[in-house]
CSV table of C-alpha atoms and ligand atoms in Angstrom, one decimal:
chain,number,residue,atom,x,y,z
A,1,MET,CA,-47.3,-17.5,-38.4
A,2,LYS,CA,-50.4,-19.6,-38.5
A,3,LEU,CA,-52.8,-18.6,-36.3
A,4,THR,CA,-56.6,-19.4,-36.1
A,5,ILE,CA,-59.6,-17.1,-34.8
A,6,ILE,CA,-62.3,-18.9,-34.0
A,7,GLY,CA,-65.3,-16.7,-34.4
A,8,SER,CA,-65.5,-13.9,-36.4
A,9,GLY,CA,-67.4,-11.5,-34.3
A,10,TYR,CA,-66.2,-7.6,-33.2
A,11,VAL,CA,-63.1,-9.3,-31.5
A,12,GLY,CA,-62.8,-12.4,-33.9
A,13,LEU,CA,-62.3,-10.4,-37.3
A,14,THR,CA,-61.0,-7.3,-36.3
A,15,THR,CA,-58.1,-9.3,-34.8
A,16,GLY,CA,-57.7,-11.2,-37.5
A,17,ALA,CA,-57.9,-8.7,-40.1
A,18,CYS,CA,-55.2,-6.9,-37.5
A,19,PHE,CA,-53.1,-10.3,-37.3
A,20,ALA,CA,-52.9,-11.0,-40.9
A,21,ASP,CA,-51.7,-7.5,-41.5
A,22,VAL,CA,-48.1,-7.8,-39.3
A,23,GLY,CA,-47.8,-10.3,-41.7
A,24,HIS,CA,-48.9,-14.0,-40.0
A,25,HIS,CA,-51.1,-15.9,-41.6
A,26,VAL,CA,-54.4,-16.3,-40.4
A,27,VAL,CA,-57.9,-18.2,-41.4
A,28,CYS,CA,-60.6,-17.4,-39.7
A,29,VAL,CA,-63.9,-19.2,-38.6
A,30,ASP,CA,-67.4,-18.7,-37.8
A,31,ASN,CA,-70.1,-21.6,-37.7
A,32,ASP,CA,-72.8,-19.2,-39.6
A,33,GLU,CA,-72.1,-19.7,-43.2
A,34,GLN,CA,-73.9,-16.9,-44.0
A,35,LYS,CA,-71.6,-14.4,-42.6
A,36,VAL,CA,-68.8,-16.6,-43.6
A,37,LYS,CA,-70.7,-16.3,-46.9
A,38,THR,CA,-70.7,-12.0,-46.4
A,39,LEU,CA,-66.5,-12.4,-45.3
A,40,LEU,CA,-66.1,-14.8,-49.2
A,41,GLU,CA,-67.4,-11.6,-51.1
A,42,GLY,CA,-65.6,-9.3,-49.8
A,43,LYS,CA,-68.6,-7.3,-47.4
A,44,ILE,CA,-67.9,-6.3,-44.0
A,45,PRO,CA,-71.3,-7.1,-41.0
A,46,ILE,CA,-70.3,-4.8,-38.8
A,47,TYR,CA,-69.1,-0.6,-39.5
A,48,GLU,CA,-65.7,0.1,-37.7
A,49,PRO,CA,-63.4,2.6,-38.8
A,50,GLY,CA,-60.7,0.8,-41.8
A,51,LEU,CA,-61.7,-2.6,-40.7
A,52,GLU,CA,-62.7,-2.8,-44.7
A,53,ALA,CA,-59.7,-2.0,-46.0
A,54,LEU,CA,-58.2,-4.3,-43.8
A,55,VAL,CA,-59.6,-6.9,-44.4
A,56,LYS,CA,-59.9,-6.7,-48.2
A,57,LYS,CA,-56.2,-5.5,-48.5
A,58,ASN,CA,-55.2,-8.7,-46.2
A,59,VAL,CA,-57.5,-11.5,-48.2
A,60,ALA,CA,-55.9,-10.6,-51.3
A,61,ALA,CA,-52.6,-10.7,-50.0
A,62,ARG,CA,-53.2,-14.4,-49.3
A,63,ARG,CA,-52.5,-13.8,-45.7
A,64,LEU,CA,-56.6,-13.7,-44.0
A,65,ARG,CA,-59.2,-16.2,-45.2
A,66,PHE,CA,-62.9,-17.1,-43.9
A,67,THR,CA,-64.4,-21.2,-43.3
A,68,SER,CA,-66.9,-22.2,-41.6
A,69,SER,CA,-65.2,-25.8,-40.4
A,70,THR,CA,-63.8,-25.3,-37.2
A,71,GLU,CA,-61.5,-29.0,-38.3
A,72,GLU,CA,-59.7,-26.4,-41.0
A,73,GLY,CA,-58.9,-23.9,-38.6
A,74,VAL,CA,-57.9,-26.5,-35.7
A,75,GLU,CA,-55.2,-27.8,-38.9
A,76,HIS,CA,-54.5,-24.7,-39.6
A,77,GLY,CA,-52.8,-23.0,-36.6
A,78,GLU,CA,-50.4,-23.2,-34.3
A,79,VAL,CA,-52.1,-21.0,-32.6
A,80,LEU,CA,-56.3,-21.0,-31.8
A,81,PHE,CA,-57.7,-18.0,-30.3
A,82,ILE,CA,-61.5,-18.7,-29.1
A,83,ALA,CA,-63.1,-15.2,-29.5
A,84,VAL,CA,-67.1,-16.3,-29.3
A,85,PRO,CA,-69.6,-14.4,-27.8
A,86,THR,CA,-70.2,-14.7,-23.5
A,87,PRO,CA,-73.6,-13.7,-23.5
A,88,PRO,CA,-75.0,-12.2,-19.9
A,89,GLN,CA,-78.0,-14.5,-18.6
A,90,ALA,CA,-80.5,-13.4,-16.7
A,91,ASP,CA,-79.0,-13.7,-13.2
A,92,GLY,CA,-75.8,-11.7,-14.7
A,93,SER,CA,-73.6,-14.7,-14.7
A,94,VAL,CA,-72.2,-15.9,-18.1
A,95,ASP,CA,-73.2,-17.7,-20.3
A,96,LEU,CA,-70.4,-20.1,-21.1
A,97,SER,CA,-71.7,-22.7,-23.6
A,98,PHE,CA,-70.0,-21.1,-26.9
A,99,ILE,CA,-66.6,-21.1,-25.1
A,100,GLU,CA,-67.5,-24.9,-24.0
A,101,LYS,CA,-68.8,-25.8,-27.3
A,102,VAL,CA,-65.5,-24.2,-29.1
A,103,ALA,CA,-64.1,-26.6,-26.5
A,104,ARG,CA,-64.9,-30.0,-27.2
A,105,GLU,CA,-65.1,-29.4,-30.9
A,106,ILE,CA,-61.2,-28.2,-30.9
A,107,ALA,CA,-60.4,-31.9,-29.2
A,108,GLN,CA,-62.2,-33.1,-31.3
A,109,TYR,CA,-59.6,-32.2,-33.9
A,110,LEU,CA,-56.3,-31.6,-32.4
A,111,GLU,CA,-53.6,-34.2,-33.5
A,112,SER,CA,-50.9,-32.2,-32.5
A,113,TYR,CA,-49.2,-29.6,-30.3
A,114,ARG,CA,-51.4,-26.8,-30.1
A,115,VAL,CA,-51.6,-23.5,-28.1
A,116,ILE,CA,-55.6,-22.5,-27.5
A,117,VAL,CA,-56.0,-19.1,-26.3
A,118,ASP,CA,-59.4,-17.4,-24.9
A,119,LYS,CA,-59.6,-14.5,-26.7
A,120,SER,CA,-63.4,-13.5,-25.5
A,121,THR,CA,-63.6,-11.6,-22.2
A,122,VAL,CA,-64.7,-14.4,-19.2
A,123,PRO,CA,-64.9,-14.6,-15.6
A,124,VAL,CA,-61.9,-16.1,-14.0
A,125,LYS,CA,-61.2,-19.9,-13.8
A,126,THR,CA,-62.8,-20.1,-17.1
A,127,GLY,CA,-58.7,-21.1,-18.7
A,128,GLU,CA,-58.6,-24.0,-15.9
A,129,ARG,CA,-62.4,-25.6,-17.6
A,130,VAL,CA,-61.2,-25.1,-21.0
A,131,ALA,CA,-58.0,-26.9,-20.6
A,132,GLN,CA,-60.1,-29.5,-18.5
A,133,THR,CA,-62.5,-29.7,-21.3
A,134,ILE,CA,-60.1,-30.4,-23.9
A,135,ARG,CA,-58.0,-32.9,-22.1
A,136,ARG,CA,-61.1,-35.2,-21.2
A,137,TYR,CA,-62.6,-34.4,-25.0
A,138,ALA,CA,-59.0,-34.9,-26.8
A,139,LYS,CA,-57.0,-37.9,-28.2
A,140,PRO,CA,-55.1,-39.6,-25.1
A,141,GLY,CA,-51.4,-38.3,-24.9
A,142,VAL,CA,-52.1,-35.4,-27.8
A,143,GLU,CA,-49.9,-32.0,-26.6
A,144,PHE,CA,-51.7,-28.2,-25.9
A,145,ASP,CA,-52.0,-25.3,-23.8
A,146,VAL,CA,-54.6,-22.9,-23.1
A,147,VAL,CA,-54.2,-19.4,-22.8
A,148,SER,CA,-55.9,-16.3,-21.4
A,149,ASN,CA,-55.2,-12.9,-24.0
A,150,PRO,CA,-57.8,-10.9,-23.2
A,151,GLU,CA,-58.6,-8.5,-26.2
A,152,PHE,CA,-59.0,-4.5,-24.9
A,153,LEU,CA,-60.4,-3.1,-27.8
A,154,ARG,CA,-62.8,-0.5,-28.3
A,155,GLU,CA,-65.6,-0.7,-30.9
A,156,GLY,CA,-65.0,2.5,-33.3
A,157,SER,CA,-61.3,2.2,-32.9
A,158,ALA,CA,-61.1,-1.3,-33.2
A,159,VAL,CA,-58.8,-1.3,-35.1
A,160,GLU,CA,-56.2,1.6,-34.1
A,161,ASP,CA,-56.6,-0.3,-30.4
A,162,LEU,CA,-55.1,-3.4,-31.7
A,163,MET,CA,-52.1,-2.2,-33.6
A,164,LYS,CA,-51.3,0.2,-30.7
A,165,PRO,CA,-51.9,-1.6,-28.2
A,166,ASP,CA,-51.1,0.1,-24.2
A,167,ARG,CA,-49.8,-3.5,-23.2
A,168,ILE,CA,-51.1,-7.1,-24.0
A,169,VAL,CA,-51.6,-9.2,-21.4
A,170,ILE,CA,-50.6,-12.8,-21.9
A,171,GLY,CA,-51.6,-15.2,-18.9
A,172,GLY,CA,-49.9,-18.8,-19.0
A,173,ASN,CA,-49.0,-21.5,-17.2
A,174,SER,CA,-46.5,-22.7,-20.0
A,175,ASP,CA,-43.0,-21.6,-20.8
A,176,ARG,CA,-43.2,-23.3,-24.2
A,177,ALA,CA,-46.9,-21.6,-25.3
A,178,LEU,CA,-46.2,-18.0,-23.2
A,179,ALA,CA,-42.9,-18.3,-26.1
A,180,ILE,CA,-44.9,-18.7,-28.8
A,181,MET,CA,-47.3,-15.8,-28.1
A,182,GLN,CA,-44.1,-13.6,-27.3
A,183,LYS,CA,-43.7,-14.2,-31.2
A,184,VAL,CA,-46.9,-14.1,-32.3
A,185,TYR,CA,-47.1,-10.4,-30.8
A,186,GLU,CA,-43.5,-9.4,-31.2
A,187,PRO,CA,-44.7,-7.2,-34.6
A,188,PHE,CA,-46.6,-5.1,-32.9
A,189,MET,CA,-43.5,-3.7,-30.8
A,190,ALA,CA,-46.2,-3.3,-27.5
A,191,PRO,CA,-45.4,-4.0,-23.4
A,192,VAL,CA,-46.1,-7.5,-23.5
A,193,LEU,CA,-47.3,-8.5,-19.4
A,194,VAL,CA,-46.9,-12.2,-18.5
A,195,THR,CA,-49.3,-13.3,-16.0
A,196,ASP,CA,-50.8,-16.7,-14.8
A,197,ILE,CA,-53.8,-17.7,-16.1
A,198,ASN,CA,-56.4,-16.5,-12.9
A,199,SER,CA,-54.6,-12.8,-13.0
A,200,ALA,CA,-55.0,-12.6,-17.0
A,201,GLU,CA,-59.3,-13.0,-16.4
A,202,LEU,CA,-59.2,-11.0,-13.4
A,203,ILE,CA,-57.4,-7.8,-15.3
A,204,LYS,CA,-60.1,-7.9,-18.0
A,205,HIS,CA,-63.3,-7.8,-15.7
A,206,ALA,CA,-61.2,-5.4,-13.3
A,207,ALA,CA,-59.7,-2.6,-16.5
A,208,ASN,CA,-63.8,-2.5,-17.7
A,209,SER,CA,-65.4,-2.4,-14.2
A,210,PHE,CA,-62.8,0.7,-13.2
A,211,LEU,CA,-63.2,2.6,-16.2
A,212,ALA,CA,-67.1,1.7,-15.8
A,213,LEU,CA,-66.4,3.2,-12.4
A,214,LYS,CA,-64.6,6.3,-13.5
A,215,ILE,CA,-67.9,7.3,-15.9
A,216,SER,CA,-70.6,7.0,-13.1
A,217,TYR,CA,-68.0,8.9,-10.7
A,218,ILE,CA,-68.2,11.4,-13.1
A,219,ASN,CA,-71.7,11.2,-13.3
A,220,ALA,CA,-72.2,11.4,-9.8
A,221,ILE,CA,-71.1,14.2,-9.0
A,222,SER,CA,-72.2,15.6,-12.2
A,223,GLU,CA,-75.9,14.9,-10.1
A,224,ILE,CA,-73.9,17.0,-7.5
A,225,CYS,CA,-73.2,20.3,-9.7
A,226,GLU,CA,-76.5,20.7,-11.3
A,227,ALA,CA,-78.0,20.9,-7.1
A,228,ALA,CA,-75.0,22.8,-6.1
A,229,GLY,CA,-74.6,25.5,-9.9
A,230,ALA,CA,-71.4,23.9,-11.1
A,231,ASP,CA,-70.0,22.6,-14.4
A,232,VAL,CA,-69.3,19.0,-14.3
A,233,ILE,CA,-66.6,19.3,-17.6
A,234,LYS,CA,-64.8,22.3,-15.6
A,235,VAL,CA,-64.2,19.9,-12.4
A,236,ALA,CA,-63.5,16.9,-15.0
A,237,ASP,CA,-60.8,18.5,-15.5
A,238,GLY,CA,-59.5,20.2,-12.8
A,239,ILE,CA,-59.7,16.3,-11.3
A,240,GLY,CA,-58.5,14.8,-15.0
A,241,ALA,CA,-55.8,17.3,-15.4
A,242,ASP,CA,-54.0,14.7,-12.1
A,243,LYS,CA,-51.5,12.5,-13.2
A,244,ARG,CA,-53.2,10.1,-11.1
A,245,ILE,CA,-56.9,10.1,-12.0
A,246,GLY,CA,-56.3,11.1,-15.7
A,247,ARG,CA,-59.0,13.0,-17.6
A,248,ASP,CA,-60.4,10.0,-20.0
A,249,PHE,CA,-63.3,8.0,-19.1
A,250,LEU,CA,-64.6,11.3,-17.2
A,251,SER,CA,-67.2,12.9,-19.8
A,252,ALA,CA,-70.8,12.8,-17.8
A,253,GLY,CA,-73.6,11.2,-20.0
A,254,LEU,CA,-76.7,9.8,-19.9
A,255,GLY,CA,-74.1,6.8,-18.7
A,256,TYR,CA,-72.2,4.0,-20.1
A,257,GLY,CA,-73.9,1.3,-22.7
A,258,GLY,CA,-72.7,-1.6,-25.4
A,259,SER,CA,-71.9,-5.2,-25.3
A,260,CYS,CA,-69.2,-4.6,-23.3
A,261,PHE,CA,-69.8,-3.1,-19.7
A,262,PRO,CA,-72.9,-3.4,-18.6
A,263,LYS,CA,-72.8,-7.4,-19.3
A,264,ASP,CA,-69.1,-7.0,-17.7
A,265,ILE,CA,-70.0,-5.3,-14.5
A,266,ALA,CA,-72.5,-8.0,-14.1
A,267,ALA,CA,-70.5,-10.4,-15.1
A,268,PHE,CA,-67.4,-8.9,-12.2
A,269,ILE,CA,-70.3,-8.9,-9.3
A,270,ALA,CA,-71.7,-12.8,-10.8
A,271,ILE,CA,-68.5,-14.3,-10.2
A,272,SER,CA,-66.9,-12.2,-7.2
A,273,GLU,CA,-70.5,-13.7,-5.5
A,274,GLN,CA,-69.6,-16.7,-6.6
A,275,LEU,CA,-65.9,-16.7,-5.2
A,276,GLY,CA,-67.4,-15.4,-1.9
A,277,SER,CA,-66.1,-12.4,-2.1
A,278,PRO,CA,-69.1,-10.1,-3.3
A,279,PHE,CA,-67.9,-6.7,-5.2
A,280,THR,CA,-70.1,-4.5,-3.8
A,281,LEU,CA,-68.7,-1.3,-5.2
A,282,LEU,CA,-69.5,-2.3,-8.2
A,283,LYS,CA,-73.4,-2.3,-7.3
A,284,GLU,CA,-73.1,1.5,-6.6
A,285,VAL,CA,-71.5,1.6,-10.3
A,286,GLU,CA,-74.9,0.0,-11.7
A,287,ARG,CA,-77.3,1.9,-9.2
A,288,ILE,CA,-75.5,5.7,-10.6
A,289,ASN,CA,-75.6,4.2,-14.2
A,290,ALA,CA,-79.5,3.4,-14.4
A,291,ARG,CA,-80.0,6.7,-12.4
A,292,GLN,CA,-78.7,9.2,-15.3
A,293,ILE,CA,-81.1,8.1,-17.9
A,294,ASP,CA,-84.0,8.2,-15.2
A,295,ARG,CA,-82.8,12.1,-14.5
A,296,PHE,CA,-82.7,12.7,-17.9
A,297,VAL,CA,-86.0,11.0,-18.7
A,298,ASP,CA,-87.4,13.3,-15.8
A,299,SER,CA,-86.1,16.7,-16.5
A,300,ILE,CA,-87.6,16.4,-20.2
A,301,ARG,CA,-91.0,15.4,-18.5
A,302,GLU,CA,-90.8,18.4,-16.5
A,303,ALA,CA,-90.2,20.7,-19.1
A,304,LEU,CA,-92.6,19.2,-21.2
A,305,TRP,CA,-94.9,18.1,-18.6
A,306,LEU,CA,-96.4,15.6,-20.5
A,307,LEU,CA,-94.6,14.0,-23.7
A,308,LYS,CA,-97.7,12.2,-25.4
A,309,ASP,CA,-97.8,13.2,-28.4
A,310,LYS,CA,-95.0,15.6,-28.6
A,311,ARG,CA,-93.1,16.0,-31.7
A,312,LEU,CA,-89.4,14.4,-30.4
A,313,ALA,CA,-86.1,14.8,-32.2
A,314,VAL,CA,-83.5,12.4,-31.4
A,315,TRP,CA,-80.1,12.5,-32.2
A,316,GLY,CA,-78.2,9.4,-31.6
A,317,LEU,CA,-79.0,5.9,-31.4
A,318,SER,CA,-75.6,4.1,-31.2
A,319,PHE,CA,-74.3,3.6,-27.9
A,320,LYS,CA,-71.2,5.4,-28.4
A,321,PRO,CA,-70.0,7.5,-32.5
A,322,ASN,CA,-68.3,5.5,-34.8
A,323,THR,CA,-69.4,2.7,-34.7
A,324,ASP,CA,-73.8,0.8,-35.6
A,325,ASP,CA,-74.0,-1.4,-32.3
A,326,VAL,CA,-76.7,-0.3,-30.9
A,327,ARG,CA,-77.0,-3.4,-28.6
A,328,SER,CA,-77.3,-2.0,-25.2
A,329,SER,CA,-77.5,1.1,-26.0
A,330,VAL,CA,-78.6,3.6,-23.7
A,331,ALA,CA,-79.9,6.3,-26.3
A,332,VAL,CA,-82.0,3.1,-27.9
A,333,ASN,CA,-83.6,3.2,-24.0
A,334,LEU,CA,-84.3,6.3,-24.1
A,335,VAL,CA,-85.9,6.4,-27.3
A,336,GLU,CA,-88.1,3.6,-26.3
A,337,ARG,CA,-88.8,5.1,-22.4
A,338,LEU,CA,-90.1,8.4,-24.7
A,339,VAL,CA,-92.4,6.0,-27.5
A,340,ALA,CA,-93.4,4.7,-24.2
A,341,GLU,CA,-94.5,7.3,-23.1
A,342,GLY,CA,-96.6,8.4,-26.8
A,343,ALA,CA,-94.5,10.8,-28.3
A,344,ASP,CA,-93.5,11.3,-30.9
A,345,VAL,CA,-90.7,10.6,-31.9
A,346,VAL,CA,-87.9,11.3,-34.9
A,347,VAL,CA,-84.8,10.0,-35.1
A,348,TYR,CA,-81.1,10.1,-37.3
A,349,ASP,CA,-78.2,8.6,-36.6
A,350,PRO,CA,-75.3,8.7,-39.1
A,351,LYS,CA,-74.7,4.9,-39.2
A,352,ALA,CA,-77.0,3.2,-37.3
A,353,MET,CA,-80.2,3.8,-39.1
A,354,GLU,CA,-79.8,0.3,-40.2
A,355,LYS,CA,-79.4,-1.6,-37.6
A,356,ALA,CA,-82.1,0.7,-35.7
A,357,ARG,CA,-84.7,-0.3,-37.9
A,358,GLY,CA,-84.2,-4.0,-36.5
A,359,LEU,CA,-85.3,-2.8,-33.0
A,360,PRO,CA,-89.0,-4.1,-31.5
A,361,PHE,CA,-90.3,-0.1,-31.9
A,362,ALA,CA,-89.2,0.3,-35.1
A,363,ASP,CA,-92.6,0.6,-36.3
A,364,ARG,CA,-93.6,3.7,-33.3
A,365,ILE,CA,-90.6,6.1,-34.4
A,366,ARG,CA,-90.0,8.0,-38.2
A,367,PHE,CA,-86.2,7.6,-38.9
A,368,ALA,CA,-85.2,10.9,-40.5
A,369,ALA,CA,-82.7,11.0,-43.4
A,370,SER,CA,-80.2,14.3,-41.4
A,371,ALA,CA,-80.2,15.4,-38.6
A,372,MET,CA,-82.1,18.8,-39.4
A,373,GLU,CA,-84.7,16.5,-40.7
A,374,ALA,CA,-85.7,15.2,-37.6
A,375,ALA,CA,-85.3,18.3,-35.8
A,376,GLN,CA,-88.2,19.9,-38.0
A,377,ASP,CA,-90.9,21.2,-36.2
A,378,ALA,CA,-89.5,19.0,-33.4
A,379,GLU,CA,-90.9,20.4,-29.5
A,380,ALA,CA,-87.6,19.3,-28.1
A,381,LEU,CA,-83.9,17.8,-29.6
A,382,ILE,CA,-82.2,15.1,-27.4
A,383,ILE,CA,-79.0,14.8,-27.9
A,384,ALA,CA,-78.5,10.7,-27.4
A,385,THR,CA,-75.0,10.0,-29.0
A,386,GLU,CA,-72.1,12.6,-29.2
A,387,TRP,CA,-71.5,11.5,-33.3
A,388,PRO,CA,-68.9,14.9,-34.1
A,389,GLU,CA,-71.4,16.0,-36.3
A,390,PHE,CA,-74.4,17.2,-34.1
A,391,ALA,CA,-71.8,19.3,-31.9
A,392,GLY,CA,-70.9,21.4,-35.5
A,393,VAL,CA,-74.8,21.9,-36.6
A,394,ASP,CA,-75.3,25.1,-37.4
A,395,LEU,CA,-77.5,26.3,-34.3
A,396,ALA,CA,-78.7,30.0,-35.7
A,397,GLU,CA,-80.9,27.1,-38.7
A,398,LEU,CA,-81.5,24.6,-36.2
A,399,ARG,CA,-83.0,27.2,-34.1
A,400,GLU,CA,-84.7,28.5,-37.6
A,401,LYS,CA,-86.6,24.4,-37.8
A,402,MET,CA,-87.6,24.1,-34.3
A,403,ARG,CA,-90.8,24.6,-32.9
A,404,THR,CA,-90.0,25.4,-29.3
A,405,PRO,CA,-86.4,25.7,-29.1
A,406,LEU,CA,-85.7,23.5,-26.1
A,407,ILE,CA,-82.3,21.2,-26.3
A,408,PHE,CA,-81.6,18.4,-23.7
A,409,ASP,CA,-77.7,17.4,-24.6
A,410,GLY,CA,-77.1,13.9,-22.8
A,411,ARG,CA,-73.8,13.7,-23.8
A,412,ASN,CA,-72.7,17.5,-23.6
A,413,ILE,CA,-71.9,18.3,-27.0
A,414,PHE,CA,-72.9,22.3,-26.8
A,415,ASP,CA,-71.8,24.8,-25.0
A,416,PRO,CA,-74.3,26.1,-22.5
A,417,SER,CA,-74.1,29.9,-23.3
A,418,ALA,CA,-73.8,29.5,-27.0
A,419,ALA,CA,-76.9,27.2,-27.0
A,420,THR,CA,-78.7,30.2,-24.7
A,421,SER,CA,-77.2,33.0,-27.1
A,422,PHE,CA,-78.8,31.0,-30.1
A,423,GLY,CA,-82.3,31.2,-27.8
A,424,PHE,CA,-82.4,27.7,-26.7
A,425,GLN,CA,-83.4,26.7,-23.5
A,426,TYR,CA,-80.3,24.2,-23.0
A,427,ARG,CA,-79.9,21.8,-20.2
A,428,GLY,CA,-77.1,19.5,-20.1
A,429,ILE,CA,-75.9,17.3,-18.2
A,430,GLY,CA,-74.4,18.5,-14.7
A,431,ARG,CA,-74.2,22.6,-16.4
A,432,GLY,CA,-75.5,23.6,-12.9
A,433,VAL,CA,-74.1,27.0,-13.7
A,434,VAL,CA,-76.3,27.3,-17.4
A,435,PRO,CA,-78.1,31.3,-16.7
A,436,GLU,CA,-81.6,29.9,-18.4
A,437,ARG,CA,-82.7,26.9,-17.4
A,438,VAL,CA,-85.3,24.6,-18.8
B,501,UDX,C1,-65.1,-1.0,-24.2
B,501,UDX,C2,-63.4,-1.0,-23.1
B,501,UDX,O1,-63.3,0.6,-23.4
B,501,UDX,C3,-62.5,-1.7,-23.9
B,501,UDX,O2,-61.3,-2.1,-23.5
B,501,UDX,C4,-63.3,-3.4,-23.8
B,501,UDX,O3,-62.6,-4.3,-24.4
B,501,UDX,C5,-64.6,-3.5,-24.3
B,501,UDX,O4,-65.4,-2.2,-23.5
B,501,UDX,P1,-66.5,-0.5,-25.8
B,501,UDX,O5,-67.9,-1.0,-24.8
B,501,UDX,O6,-66.5,-0.4,-27.2
B,501,UDX,O7,-65.1,-0.6,-25.1
B,501,UDX,O8,-66.8,1.4,-25.4
B,501,UDX,P2,-66.0,2.3,-24.4
B,501,UDX,O9,-65.8,3.6,-25.4
B,501,UDX,O10,-65.4,2.0,-24.0
B,501,UDX,O11,-67.2,3.3,-24.0
B,501,UDX,C6,-68.5,2.2,-23.4
B,501,UDX,C7,-69.3,3.1,-22.8
B,501,UDX,O12,-69.2,3.9,-21.7
B,501,UDX,C8,-70.3,3.9,-24.3
B,501,UDX,O13,-71.4,4.1,-23.6
B,501,UDX,C9,-70.6,4.9,-23.8
B,501,UDX,O14,-70.7,6.5,-24.2
B,501,UDX,C10,-69.3,5.4,-22.7
B,501,UDX,N1,-68.7,6.1,-21.7
B,501,UDX,C11,-67.2,6.3,-21.8
B,501,UDX,C12,-68.9,7.4,-21.2
B,501,UDX,O15,-70.4,7.7,-20.6
B,501,UDX,N2,-68.4,8.7,-20.3
B,501,UDX,C13,-66.5,8.6,-20.8
B,501,UDX,O16,-66.1,9.4,-20.6
B,501,UDX,C14,-66.4,6.8,-21.6
């Protein structure tokens, strides 16, 4: 099938590459000419495992191409996927201006029937608005349908999530469009859930907020574990073994970050309020999330007294492992706070250093070439992102490098008793049964 993706960011680019890989003929459109140029040169602007190879393979097979012309995209695809950003606004609601602009552009070039699919994460009822806008700006009589098809991919495993999805949600009110969408997804052999547009849009916000709720739930438990003398990992294992609960998304830590959860939770709160049904539970989810990092910084301060001029090593800058994305990263927020208190911070991240060099406080921190280099002479080591290579370090060597043996493990990558056996004073999240407290 001929498909067009408008917006070649995380979701758009990965979706386009995966569609091409299952045999569709895909055009990816982006209004950023520089980005299109980079992509045409075979370079990928983001780090995402497997993506570069997939793009190269499908460009070579002539199933995937890039353009900055929306007109070309609208002409090419029988299905047009909108995958443009929906950034947050100051009040938590979503800025839908990119979606609205693309809807008008599509309308301008629409000559014959197209299925227009909203893939960006949007508040419920956006599909209705998109259809209204296209109808208003399109030539009279031209046919089209609007469908909602939310994307559930995670950064760091985007290709795998797209190729082997748990489910595909297609929300539409027209049989013609739904039949075409079923054909688009046939090669993926995944369960397809067909709904109306509003329900599909709600599924995305409800899914993300439920996952965030799980994280805040276990983070709230972690605080109780610290107070009571219990181990949150054991508690998570114990409750997660119940199939009705599940172990996923029960890793206590510094809280959720990234370009999705914080934004989507705020947006869901905002739309629920606009609809007159305020979702107050999610405010508590946000509050617990913010409290995790506050508590963590407090514990560092409590152990080190003043942070000014203290040599602190921070491992991890990306918002989670296997990505170079530092947007709304809790690790970055943490470094910023330490710097604000005058600490002498040396950071290391396996992939996100380049992106981090663009951060506003980058000139006030030092970047090390390796985890061990960052730890050299450090008065404390702070683990902010759980990159697998960190968990595998030689603790004896680490102990040698550091000036004072303090570990603040914001992602629970170390076993407390192993760390203490190497002479470290160790503090994780929710690990209240550690024999020696920092
Ligand atoms: C999320 C959703 O998982 C995905 O379905 C949606 O399409 C986009 O938003 P993403 O933001 O890429 O994906 O990452 P995810 O793996 O969900 O992690 C989000 C944040 O939660 C990260 O900061 C991560 O560190 C944190 N997290 C996750 C925890 O703190 N504990 C956990 O148990 C899981």
